[in-house]
Tab-separated table of C-alpha atoms in Angstrom:
chain	number	residue	atom	x	y	z
A	5	MET	CA	-17.144	5.023	-5.405
A	6	THR	CA	-14.193	3.586	-3.569
A	7	GLY	CA	-12.211	0.920	-5.439
A	8	PRO	CA	-10.695	-2.275	-4.005
A	9	GLY	CA	-8.480	-1.609	-1.036
A	10	GLY	CA	-10.869	0.835	0.633
A	11	ARG	CA	-11.146	0.856	4.454
A	12	ILE	CA	-14.101	-0.308	6.461
A	13	ASP	CA	-14.385	3.083	8.133
A	14	GLU	CA	-15.036	4.840	4.823
A	15	PRO	CA	-18.586	6.162	4.098
A	16	ARG	CA	-21.143	3.798	2.601
A	17	GLN	CA	-20.825	3.572	-1.166
A	18	TRP	CA	-23.751	4.692	-3.306
A	19	PHE	CA	-24.414	3.353	-6.764
A	20	VAL	CA	-25.494	6.154	-9.123
A	21	ASP	CA	-27.069	5.948	-12.562
A	22	PRO	CA	-24.842	8.308	-14.618
A	23	LEU	CA	-27.699	8.954	-17.034
A	24	THR	CA	-30.222	10.138	-14.407
A	25	GLY	CA	-28.182	10.876	-11.288
A	26	GLN	CA	-30.519	8.686	-9.216
A	27	PRO	CA	-29.170	6.201	-6.623
A	28	LEU	CA	-29.155	2.538	-7.580
A	29	GLU	CA	-29.908	-0.412	-5.337
A	30	THR	CA	-26.863	-2.093	-3.877
A	31	GLU	CA	-26.290	-5.780	-4.380
A	32	SER	CA	-27.857	-6.573	-0.983
A	33	GLU	CA	-30.947	-4.487	-1.794
A	34	GLN	CA	-31.719	-6.051	-5.121
A	35	THR	CA	-34.934	-8.016	-5.254
A	36	ARG	CA	-34.107	-10.187	-8.189
A	37	PRO	CA	-30.939	-12.009	-9.241
A	38	LEU	CA	-28.769	-10.653	-11.985
A	39	PRO	CA	-28.763	-12.772	-15.145
A	40	VAL	CA	-25.674	-14.825	-15.824
A	41	VAL	CA	-24.810	-16.378	-19.152
A	42	GLN	CA	-23.192	-19.810	-18.847
A	43	GLU	CA	-20.801	-21.108	-21.450
A	44	THR	CA	-17.732	-23.308	-21.814
A	45	VAL	CA	-14.484	-21.331	-22.187
A	46	PRO	CA	-10.768	-21.917	-21.594
A	47	PRO	CA	-9.761	-21.415	-17.923
A	48	ARG	CA	-8.131	-17.982	-18.298
A	49	ARG	CA	-10.428	-16.449	-20.884
A	50	ARG	CA	-13.680	-15.899	-19.064
A	51	LEU	CA	-15.451	-13.718	-21.621
A	52	ARG	CA	-18.855	-14.659	-20.283
A	53	LEU	CA	-21.131	-11.610	-20.242
A	54	ARG	CA	-23.625	-10.320	-22.743
A	55	PRO	CA	-22.575	-7.856	-25.474
A	56	THR	CA	-22.625	-4.232	-24.418
A	57	LEU	CA	-21.264	-1.090	-26.039
A	58	GLY	CA	-17.654	0.152	-26.418
A	59	VAL	CA	-15.791	2.607	-24.245
A	60	LEU	CA	-19.248	4.128	-24.280
A	61	GLY	CA	-20.412	1.089	-22.321
A	62	LEU	CA	-18.645	2.511	-19.300
A	63	VAL	CA	-21.436	5.039	-18.951
A	64	LEU	CA	-24.373	3.846	-21.041
A	65	VAL	CA	-24.600	0.184	-20.079
A	66	LEU	CA	-27.394	0.907	-17.590
A	67	ALA	CA	-29.669	1.616	-20.518
A	68	VAL	CA	-29.676	-2.066	-21.466
A	69	GLY	CA	-30.182	-3.294	-17.950
A	70	THR	CA	-28.027	-6.163	-16.749
A	71	THR	CA	-24.666	-4.610	-15.908
A	72	ALA	CA	-24.435	-1.703	-13.476
A	73	THR	CA	-21.818	1.000	-13.834
A	74	TYR	CA	-21.391	3.599	-11.176
A	75	GLN	CA	-19.432	6.650	-10.193
A	76	ALA	CA	-19.074	7.907	-6.666
A	77	LYS	CA	-16.983	10.284	-4.641
A	78	THR	CA	-15.606	9.517	-1.202
A	79	ALA	CA	-16.796	12.070	1.343
A	80	PRO	CA	-14.648	12.729	4.446
A	81	PRO	CA	-16.343	12.465	7.854
A	82	PRO	CA	-17.539	15.737	9.416
A	83	PRO	CA	-14.862	17.406	11.554
A	84	SER	CA	-15.073	17.115	15.320
A	85	ALA	CA	-15.047	20.135	17.603
A	86	HIS	CA	-11.388	19.446	18.308
A	87	ASP	CA	-10.581	19.406	14.629
A	88	LEU	CA	-12.187	22.813	14.123
A	89	VAL	CA	-9.674	24.558	16.382
A	90	LEU	CA	-6.603	23.044	14.744
A	91	PRO	CA	-4.514	25.308	12.502
A	92	ASP	CA	-4.974	25.082	8.762
A	93	PRO	CA	-2.939	22.267	7.194
A	94	VAL	CA	0.075	23.066	5.103
A	95	PRO	CA	-0.964	23.081	1.405
A	96	ALA	CA	0.091	19.970	-0.489
A	97	THR	CA	3.064	20.319	-2.784
A	98	ARG	CA	1.996	20.735	-6.375
A	99	ILE	CA	2.780	17.704	-8.515
A	100	GLU	CA	4.459	18.611	-11.766
A	101	PRO	CA	4.285	16.521	-14.949
A	102	VAL	CA	7.403	14.719	-16.074
A	103	ILE	CA	6.330	14.975	-19.727
A	104	ALA	CA	6.428	18.585	-20.889
A	105	GLY	CA	2.976	19.966	-21.634
A	106	TRP	CA	1.110	16.960	-20.184
A	107	GLN	CA	-1.000	16.773	-17.008
A	108	PRO	CA	-0.302	14.686	-13.877
A	109	VAL	CA	-3.109	12.422	-12.641
A	110	ARG	CA	-3.387	11.341	-8.984
A	111	SER	CA	-5.383	8.638	-7.215
A	112	ASP	CA	-6.414	8.463	-3.563
A	113	ASP	CA	-6.309	4.644	-3.573
A	114	HIS	CA	-2.986	4.197	-5.350
A	115	PRO	CA	0.173	6.078	-4.230
A	116	LEU	CA	1.100	6.637	-7.857
A	117	VAL	CA	0.974	9.394	-10.473
A	118	TYR	CA	0.974	9.272	-14.260
A	119	ASP	CA	0.764	11.903	-17.001
A	120	VAL	CA	-1.786	12.327	-19.802
A	121	PRO	CA	-1.845	14.669	-22.816
A	122	PRO	CA	-3.232	18.198	-22.345
A	123	ASP	CA	-6.526	17.509	-24.157
A	124	TRP	CA	-7.648	14.870	-21.634
A	125	ASN	CA	-10.176	15.677	-18.864
A	126	LEU	CA	-9.130	14.796	-15.307
A	127	GLU	CA	-11.358	13.629	-12.463
A	128	GLU	CA	-10.695	14.391	-8.803
A	129	PRO	CA	-8.325	11.898	-7.088
A	130	ASP	CA	-11.146	10.520	-4.896
A	131	VAL	CA	-13.451	9.742	-7.824
A	132	ALA	CA	-13.629	6.182	-9.107
A	133	ILE	CA	-15.593	4.466	-11.867
A	134	GLY	CA	-16.322	0.826	-12.498
A	135	TYR	CA	-18.692	-2.055	-13.057
A	136	GLU	CA	-20.579	-4.570	-11.033
A	137	THR	CA	-20.839	-7.583	-13.315
A	138	PRO	CA	-23.759	-10.054	-13.360
A	139	SER	CA	-21.584	-12.515	-11.445
A	140	GLY	CA	-21.032	-9.938	-8.704
A	141	ASP	CA	-17.389	-9.153	-9.479
A	142	LEU	CA	-16.324	-5.538	-9.118
A	143	VAL	CA	-13.786	-3.828	-11.379
A	144	THR	CA	-12.860	-0.217	-10.696
A	145	LEU	CA	-10.574	2.581	-11.833
A	146	GLN	CA	-9.242	5.457	-9.742
A	147	GLY	CA	-7.076	8.350	-10.802
A	148	VAL	CA	-9.301	8.730	-13.842
A	149	ALA	CA	-8.674	10.735	-17.021
A	150	ARG	CA	-10.888	10.813	-20.121
A	151	TYR	CA	-10.251	11.729	-23.747
A	152	ARG	CA	-13.061	13.446	-25.683
A	153	ARG	CA	-15.451	13.278	-22.776
A	154	ALA	CA	-19.164	13.662	-23.617
A	155	PHE	CA	-18.527	13.051	-27.332
A	156	CYS	CA	-21.737	11.029	-27.620
A	157	PRO	CA	-24.993	13.048	-27.480
A	158	GLY	CA	-26.980	12.440	-24.321
A	159	SER	CA	-24.086	11.141	-22.205
A	160	ASP	CA	-21.848	13.545	-20.302
A	161	LEU	CA	-19.621	10.665	-19.167
A	162	SER	CA	-18.998	9.087	-22.556
A	163	ALA	CA	-15.395	9.156	-23.761
A	164	ARG	CA	-13.286	7.938	-26.655
A	165	ALA	CA	-10.611	6.808	-24.197
A	166	ILE	CA	-10.359	6.413	-20.462
A	167	ALA	CA	-7.395	5.734	-18.177
A	168	GLY	CA	-6.922	4.990	-14.494
A	169	PHE	CA	-5.347	2.751	-11.893
A	170	THR	CA	-6.765	-0.617	-10.911
A	171	SER	CA	-5.262	-3.596	-9.101
A	172	ILE	CA	-5.294	-7.369	-8.909
A	173	ASP	CA	-4.352	-9.474	-5.866
A	174	GLU	CA	-1.059	-11.327	-6.166
A	175	GLY	CA	-2.758	-14.589	-5.145
A	176	GLU	CA	-5.070	-14.469	-8.177
A	177	VAL	CA	-2.340	-14.670	-10.821
A	178	GLY	CA	0.975	-16.415	-11.255
A	179	ASP	CA	3.229	-13.580	-12.400
A	180	LEU	CA	3.388	-10.031	-13.711
A	181	ALA	CA	2.526	-10.904	-17.324
A	182	GLN	CA	-0.531	-12.843	-16.185
A	183	ALA	CA	-1.586	-9.914	-13.985
A	184	ALA	CA	-1.598	-7.618	-17.029
A	185	GLU	CA	-3.370	-10.147	-19.260
A	186	GLU	CA	-6.004	-11.066	-16.691
A	187	THR	CA	-6.754	-7.374	-16.074
A	188	THR	CA	-7.504	-6.814	-19.772
A	189	ILE	CA	-9.724	-9.914	-19.857
A	190	ARG	CA	-11.742	-8.811	-16.828
A	191	TRP	CA	-12.365	-5.391	-18.283
A	192	ALA	CA	-13.174	-6.814	-21.714
A	193	GLU	CA	-15.894	-9.032	-20.282
A	194	ALA	CA	-17.242	-6.429	-17.865
A	195	ALA	CA	-17.315	-3.475	-20.255
A	196	TYR	CA	-17.979	-5.141	-23.596
A	197	GLY	CA	-19.454	-8.544	-22.869
A	198	HIS	CA	-18.755	-11.849	-24.548
A	199	THR	CA	-17.578	-11.493	-28.122
A	200	PRO	CA	-15.790	-13.952	-30.411
A	201	LYS	CA	-13.741	-11.067	-31.793
A	202	ALA	CA	-11.264	-10.534	-28.979
A	203	GLU	CA	-7.527	-10.813	-29.514
A	204	ILE	CA	-5.030	-10.905	-26.646
A	205	GLY	CA	-1.612	-9.527	-27.553
A	206	LYS	CA	1.797	-10.569	-26.299
A	207	ALA	CA	3.278	-9.164	-23.101
A	208	GLY	CA	6.015	-6.564	-23.502
A	209	PRO	CA	8.280	-4.535	-21.173
A	210	VAL	CA	7.633	-0.884	-20.303
A	211	PRO	CA	10.438	1.055	-18.560
A	212	VAL	CA	8.778	3.074	-15.804
A	213	LEU	CA	10.207	6.354	-14.590
A	214	ASP	CA	10.031	5.483	-10.895
A	215	GLY	CA	13.304	3.913	-9.791
A	216	GLY	CA	14.064	2.231	-13.090
A	217	THR	CA	11.206	-0.236	-12.580
A	218	THR	CA	10.177	-2.323	-15.590
A	219	ALA	CA	6.439	-2.862	-15.951
A	220	THR	CA	4.697	-5.337	-18.256
A	221	ALA	CA	2.071	-4.320	-20.825
A	222	VAL	CA	-0.585	-6.443	-22.523
A	223	THR	CA	-3.156	-5.158	-25.024
A	224	THR	CA	-6.404	-6.981	-25.747
A	225	THR	CA	-8.385	-5.790	-28.773
A	226	VAL	CA	-12.174	-6.124	-28.624
A	227	VAL	CA	-14.855	-5.557	-31.270
A	228	PRO	CA	-17.902	-4.123	-29.447
A	229	ALA	CA	-21.487	-4.838	-30.401
A	230	PRO	CA	-22.348	-2.537	-33.336
A	231	ASP	CA	-25.916	-1.757	-32.237
A	232	GLY	CA	-25.086	0.649	-29.395
A	233	PRO	CA	-25.021	4.440	-29.739
A	234	CYS	CA	-21.739	5.970	-30.917
A	235	PRO	CA	-19.871	2.635	-31.255
A	236	ALA	CA	-16.252	2.256	-32.338
A	237	PRO	CA	-14.966	-0.353	-34.815
A	238	SER	CA	-12.714	-1.752	-32.070
A	239	VAL	CA	-11.335	-0.954	-28.627
A	240	ALA	CA	-7.749	-1.450	-27.427
A	241	ILE	CA	-7.587	-2.371	-23.734
A	242	THR	CA	-4.024	-1.967	-22.459
A	243	ALA	CA	-2.925	-2.995	-18.972
A	244	ILE	CA	0.492	-1.822	-17.747
A	245	ALA	CA	1.198	-3.821	-14.577
A	246	LEU	CA	3.856	-2.843	-12.053
A	247	PRO	CA	5.891	-5.553	-10.297
A	248	LEU	CA	5.157	-6.251	-6.636
A	249	ARG	CA	8.470	-4.717	-5.583
A	250	ALA	CA	7.286	-1.335	-6.885
A	251	LEU	CA	4.922	-1.158	-3.879
A	252	PRO	CA	6.214	-3.796	-1.458
A	253	GLY	CA	3.816	-5.160	1.115
A	254	SER	CA	0.639	-4.115	-0.685
A	255	GLY	CA	-0.232	-7.696	-1.691
A	256	ARG	CA	-1.492	-6.587	-5.094
A	257	TYR	CA	-0.261	-5.660	-8.532
A	258	HIS	CA	-1.022	-2.025	-9.365
A	259	VAL	CA	-2.053	-1.581	-12.982
A	260	LEU	CA	-2.521	1.440	-15.243
A	261	LEU	CA	-5.425	0.541	-17.517
A	262	VAL	CA	-6.254	2.421	-20.734
A	263	LEU	CA	-9.323	1.694	-22.863
A	264	ALA	CA	-9.170	3.496	-26.213
A	265	ASP	CA	-11.561	3.412	-29.169
A	266	GLN	CA	-9.807	2.521	-32.419
A	267	GLY	CA	-10.689	3.023	-36.070
A	268	ILE	CA	-11.983	6.566	-35.445
A	269	PRO	CA	-10.526	9.998	-36.281
A	270	GLY	CA	-8.065	11.053	-33.600
A	271	ALA	CA	-7.823	7.616	-31.974
A	272	ILE	CA	-5.259	7.298	-29.184
A	273	ALA	CA	-2.220	5.481	-30.578
A	274	SER	CA	-0.427	2.707	-28.716
A	275	GLY	CA	2.699	4.858	-28.504
A	276	VAL	CA	0.801	7.473	-26.496
A	277	VAL	CA	-0.512	4.797	-24.126
A	278	LEU	CA	2.989	3.399	-23.519
A	279	LYS	CA	4.312	6.923	-22.956
A	280	MET	CA	1.666	7.351	-20.267
A	281	GLY	CA	2.898	4.134	-18.683
A	282	GLU	CA	6.514	5.282	-18.772
A	283	SER	CA	5.540	8.352	-16.713
A	284	ILE	CA	4.282	6.300	-13.736
A	285	ARG	CA	6.037	7.266	-10.499
A	286	ARG	CA	5.459	7.284	-6.761
A	287	GLU	CA	3.424	10.218	-5.507
């Protein structure tokens, strides 16, 4: 799956059920409308979807039917005859972690790198995950790393925490703090549905390694529906948004998003999440 910012000449995206591996219908191929729950909410807190799972909802939500999650990998076009006679490219320089003992994570859609602890599982840079919500909005992550992947029986893609880069257009929000807050809200509603037990924290600064840039972090805490398999008592959704000057001309805020189950043994602490944010640098 290619996240926002993909080019029109990229291969057609396929929606895949992570439980069965079978292709899903795209939005244009669907024969019936997706259900939408209407309700009255404050303008910037659009928690409007049905309850789903927890971090587990990222991979099991298809089982309950109304929200599609997908994972895809961008395939390069076949080489031309001219390409086949070109010399082999020079191998890319290995990216080293800036935190001793951690692992660097790359993304094909974001020219950024961040580090995660050694016990996290890394996806390839061209792999993305995300949701298509009942309202048709798309939220995606690229440069993905997972903690305790496949912890829940029957789901190889379940995880107790997941991290990756996403983005939000500068015209959709007023400033950096709002970009971080709005990102957590979008993921809360897409991954966990409407819940009255959601608390949005205050914005705080995060010194980023790259060029002395200061990012802004916001954490929203959500209580998932308790009836799903392998639920967590709560989930901390942290968005660490970089200022526009970090990537001038892109027209969007780049955001490191971390969703981490809380109230479980071995839960990812907020200090670890902020340390991941501090390691962000240009590729």
